[in-house]
PDB file of C-alpha atoms in Angstrom:
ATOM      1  CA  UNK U   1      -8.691   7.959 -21.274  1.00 36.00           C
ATOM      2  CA  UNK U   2      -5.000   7.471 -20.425  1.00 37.00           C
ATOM      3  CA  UNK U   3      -4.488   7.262 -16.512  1.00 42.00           C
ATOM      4  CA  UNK U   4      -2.316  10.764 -15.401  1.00 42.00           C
ATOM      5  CA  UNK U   5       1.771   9.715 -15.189  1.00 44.00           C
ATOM      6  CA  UNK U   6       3.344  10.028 -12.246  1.00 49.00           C
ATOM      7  CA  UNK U   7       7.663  10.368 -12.400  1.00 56.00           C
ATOM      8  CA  UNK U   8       7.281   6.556 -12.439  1.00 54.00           C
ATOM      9  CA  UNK U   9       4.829   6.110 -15.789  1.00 66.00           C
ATOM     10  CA  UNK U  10       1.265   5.988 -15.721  1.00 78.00           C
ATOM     11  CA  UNK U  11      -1.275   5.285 -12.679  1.00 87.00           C
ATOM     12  CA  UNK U  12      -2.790   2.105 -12.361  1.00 93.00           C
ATOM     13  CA  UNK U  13      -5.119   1.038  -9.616  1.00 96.00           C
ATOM     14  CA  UNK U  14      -4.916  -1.502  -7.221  1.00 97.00           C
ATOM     15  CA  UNK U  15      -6.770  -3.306  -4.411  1.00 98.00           C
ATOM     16  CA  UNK U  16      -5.766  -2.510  -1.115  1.00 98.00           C
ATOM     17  CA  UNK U  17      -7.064  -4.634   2.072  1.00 99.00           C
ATOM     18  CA  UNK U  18      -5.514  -3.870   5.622  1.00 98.00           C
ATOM     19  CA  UNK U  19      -5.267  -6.101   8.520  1.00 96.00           C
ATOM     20  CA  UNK U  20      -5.163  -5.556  12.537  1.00 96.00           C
ATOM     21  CA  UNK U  21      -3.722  -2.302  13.264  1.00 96.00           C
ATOM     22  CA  UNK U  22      -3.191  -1.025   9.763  1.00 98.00           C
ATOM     23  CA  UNK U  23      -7.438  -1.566   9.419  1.00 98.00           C
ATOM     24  CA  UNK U  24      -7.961  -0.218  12.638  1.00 97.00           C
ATOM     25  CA  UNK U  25      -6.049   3.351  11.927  1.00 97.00           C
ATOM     26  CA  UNK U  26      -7.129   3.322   8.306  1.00 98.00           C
ATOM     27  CA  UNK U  27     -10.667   2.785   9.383  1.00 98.00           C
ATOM     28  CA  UNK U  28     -11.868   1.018   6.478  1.00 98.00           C
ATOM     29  CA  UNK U  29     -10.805  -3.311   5.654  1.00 98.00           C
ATOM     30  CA  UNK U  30     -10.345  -2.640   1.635  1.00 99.00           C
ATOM     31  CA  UNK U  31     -10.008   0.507  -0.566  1.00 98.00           C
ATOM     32  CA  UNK U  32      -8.533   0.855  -3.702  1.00 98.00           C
ATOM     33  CA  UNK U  33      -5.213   2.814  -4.661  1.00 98.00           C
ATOM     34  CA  UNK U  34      -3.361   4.560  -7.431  1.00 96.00           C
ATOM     35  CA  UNK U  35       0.574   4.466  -8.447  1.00 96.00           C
ATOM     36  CA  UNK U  36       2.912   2.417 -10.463  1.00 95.00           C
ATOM     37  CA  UNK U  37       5.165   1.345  -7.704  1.00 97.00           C
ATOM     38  CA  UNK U  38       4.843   0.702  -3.607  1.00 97.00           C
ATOM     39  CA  UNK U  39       5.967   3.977  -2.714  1.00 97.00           C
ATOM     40  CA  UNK U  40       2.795   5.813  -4.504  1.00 97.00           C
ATOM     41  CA  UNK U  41       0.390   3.375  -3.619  1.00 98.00           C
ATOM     42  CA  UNK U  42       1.610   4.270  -0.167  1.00 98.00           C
ATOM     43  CA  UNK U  43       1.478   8.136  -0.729  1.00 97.00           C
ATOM     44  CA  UNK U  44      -2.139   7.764  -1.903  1.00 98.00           C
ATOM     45  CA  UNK U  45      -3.177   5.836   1.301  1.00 98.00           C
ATOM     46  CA  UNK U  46      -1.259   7.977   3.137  1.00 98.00           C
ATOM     47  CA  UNK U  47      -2.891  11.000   1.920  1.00 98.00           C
ATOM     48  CA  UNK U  48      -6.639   9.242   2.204  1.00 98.00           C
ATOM     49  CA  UNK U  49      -5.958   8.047   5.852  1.00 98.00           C
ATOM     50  CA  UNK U  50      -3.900  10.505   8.272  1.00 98.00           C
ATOM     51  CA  UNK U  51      -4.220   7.696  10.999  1.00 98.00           C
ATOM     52  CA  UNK U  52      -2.408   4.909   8.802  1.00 98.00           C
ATOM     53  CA  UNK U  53       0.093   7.209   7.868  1.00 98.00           C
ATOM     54  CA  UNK U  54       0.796   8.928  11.423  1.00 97.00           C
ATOM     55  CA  UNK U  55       1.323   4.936  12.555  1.00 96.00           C
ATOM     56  CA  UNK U  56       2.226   2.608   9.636  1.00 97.00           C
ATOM     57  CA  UNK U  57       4.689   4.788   7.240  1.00 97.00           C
ATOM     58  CA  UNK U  58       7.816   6.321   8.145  1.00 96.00           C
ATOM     59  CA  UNK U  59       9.820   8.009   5.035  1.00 93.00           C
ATOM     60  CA  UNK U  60       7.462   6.647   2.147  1.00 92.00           C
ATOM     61  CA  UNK U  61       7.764   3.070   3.633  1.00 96.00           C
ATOM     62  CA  UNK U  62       6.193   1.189   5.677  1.00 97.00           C
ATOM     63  CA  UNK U  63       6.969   0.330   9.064  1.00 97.00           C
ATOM     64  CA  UNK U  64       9.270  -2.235  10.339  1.00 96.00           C
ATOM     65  CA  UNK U  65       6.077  -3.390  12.635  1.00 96.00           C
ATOM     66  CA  UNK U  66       4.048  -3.838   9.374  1.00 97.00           C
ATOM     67  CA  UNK U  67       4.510  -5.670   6.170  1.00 97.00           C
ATOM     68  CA  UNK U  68       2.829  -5.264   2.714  1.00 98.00           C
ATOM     69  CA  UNK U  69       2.052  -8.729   0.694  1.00 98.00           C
ATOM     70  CA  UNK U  70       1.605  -8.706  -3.097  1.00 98.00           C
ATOM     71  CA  UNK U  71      -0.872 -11.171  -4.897  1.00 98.00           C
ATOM     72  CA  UNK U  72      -0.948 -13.427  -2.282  1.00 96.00           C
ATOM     73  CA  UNK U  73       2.566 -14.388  -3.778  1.00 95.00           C
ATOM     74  CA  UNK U  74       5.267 -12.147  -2.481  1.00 96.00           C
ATOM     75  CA  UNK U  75       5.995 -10.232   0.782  1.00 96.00           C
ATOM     76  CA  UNK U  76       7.527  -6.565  -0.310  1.00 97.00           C
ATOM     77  CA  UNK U  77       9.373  -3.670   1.505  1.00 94.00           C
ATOM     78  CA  UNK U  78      11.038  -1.378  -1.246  1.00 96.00           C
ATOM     79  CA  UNK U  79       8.825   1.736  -2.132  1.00 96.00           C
ATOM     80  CA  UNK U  80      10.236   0.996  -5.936  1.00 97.00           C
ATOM     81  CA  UNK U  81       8.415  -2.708  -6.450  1.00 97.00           C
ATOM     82  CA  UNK U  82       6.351  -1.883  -9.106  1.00 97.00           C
ATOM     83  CA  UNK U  83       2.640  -2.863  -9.438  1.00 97.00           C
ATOM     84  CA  UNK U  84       0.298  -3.858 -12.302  1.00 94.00           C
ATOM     85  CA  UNK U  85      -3.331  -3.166 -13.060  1.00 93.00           C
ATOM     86  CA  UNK U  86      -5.270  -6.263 -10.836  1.00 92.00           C
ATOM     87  CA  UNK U  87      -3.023  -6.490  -8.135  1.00 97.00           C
ATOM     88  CA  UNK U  88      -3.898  -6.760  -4.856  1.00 98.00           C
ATOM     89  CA  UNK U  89      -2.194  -5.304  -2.288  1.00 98.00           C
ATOM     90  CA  UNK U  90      -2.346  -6.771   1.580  1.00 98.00           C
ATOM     91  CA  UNK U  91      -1.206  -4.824   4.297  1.00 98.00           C
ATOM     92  CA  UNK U  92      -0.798  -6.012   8.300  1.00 97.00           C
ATOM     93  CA  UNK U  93       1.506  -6.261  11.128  1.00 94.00           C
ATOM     94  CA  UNK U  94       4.661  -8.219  10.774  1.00 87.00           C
ATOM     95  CA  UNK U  95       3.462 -10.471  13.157  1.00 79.00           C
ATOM     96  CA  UNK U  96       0.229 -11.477  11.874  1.00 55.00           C
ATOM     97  CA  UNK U  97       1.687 -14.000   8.877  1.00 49.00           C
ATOM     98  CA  UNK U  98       3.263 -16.169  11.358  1.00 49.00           C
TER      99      UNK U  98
END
């Protein structure tokens, strides 16, 4: 079955764990989450977890307070960085990585 397309391409899932405050308002430490880029894995969070979104995202990014890191490898802002089936997605406050 071929994943539905968002305006992006086609849906892919991703791993999603959260860190201090971003775990504590999304309630949960790892979830999965759907979208070809940052900006819909965002939207789907956002849409799963009122609390992360009411605190973490402000216009379909996150937070200047909070930072997203991708595969261990990369820390990214822009809600257009696309991502690939297997990736893993961390998200926490800026401060946390020191």
């Amino acid at each position: 079955m071929i994943p539905p397309a968002t305006d992006h391409g086609p849906l892919t899932t991703v791993s999603v764990e959260f860190y201090g405050i971003p775990r504590e308002r999304a309630g949960v430490a790892v979830t999965t989450a759907e979208g070809v880029c940052l900006g819909d894995v965002l939207a789907d969070l956002c849409a799963r977890f009122p609390r992360f979104a009411e605190s973490c995202v402000a216009d379909n990014r996150l937070r200047p307070e909070y930072a997203a890191n991708l595969n261990g490898a990369q820390f990214v802002k822009s809600p257009e960085t696309k991502v690939g089936p297997g990736d893993a997605l961390l998200i926490l406050s800026a401060d946390a990585g020191g």
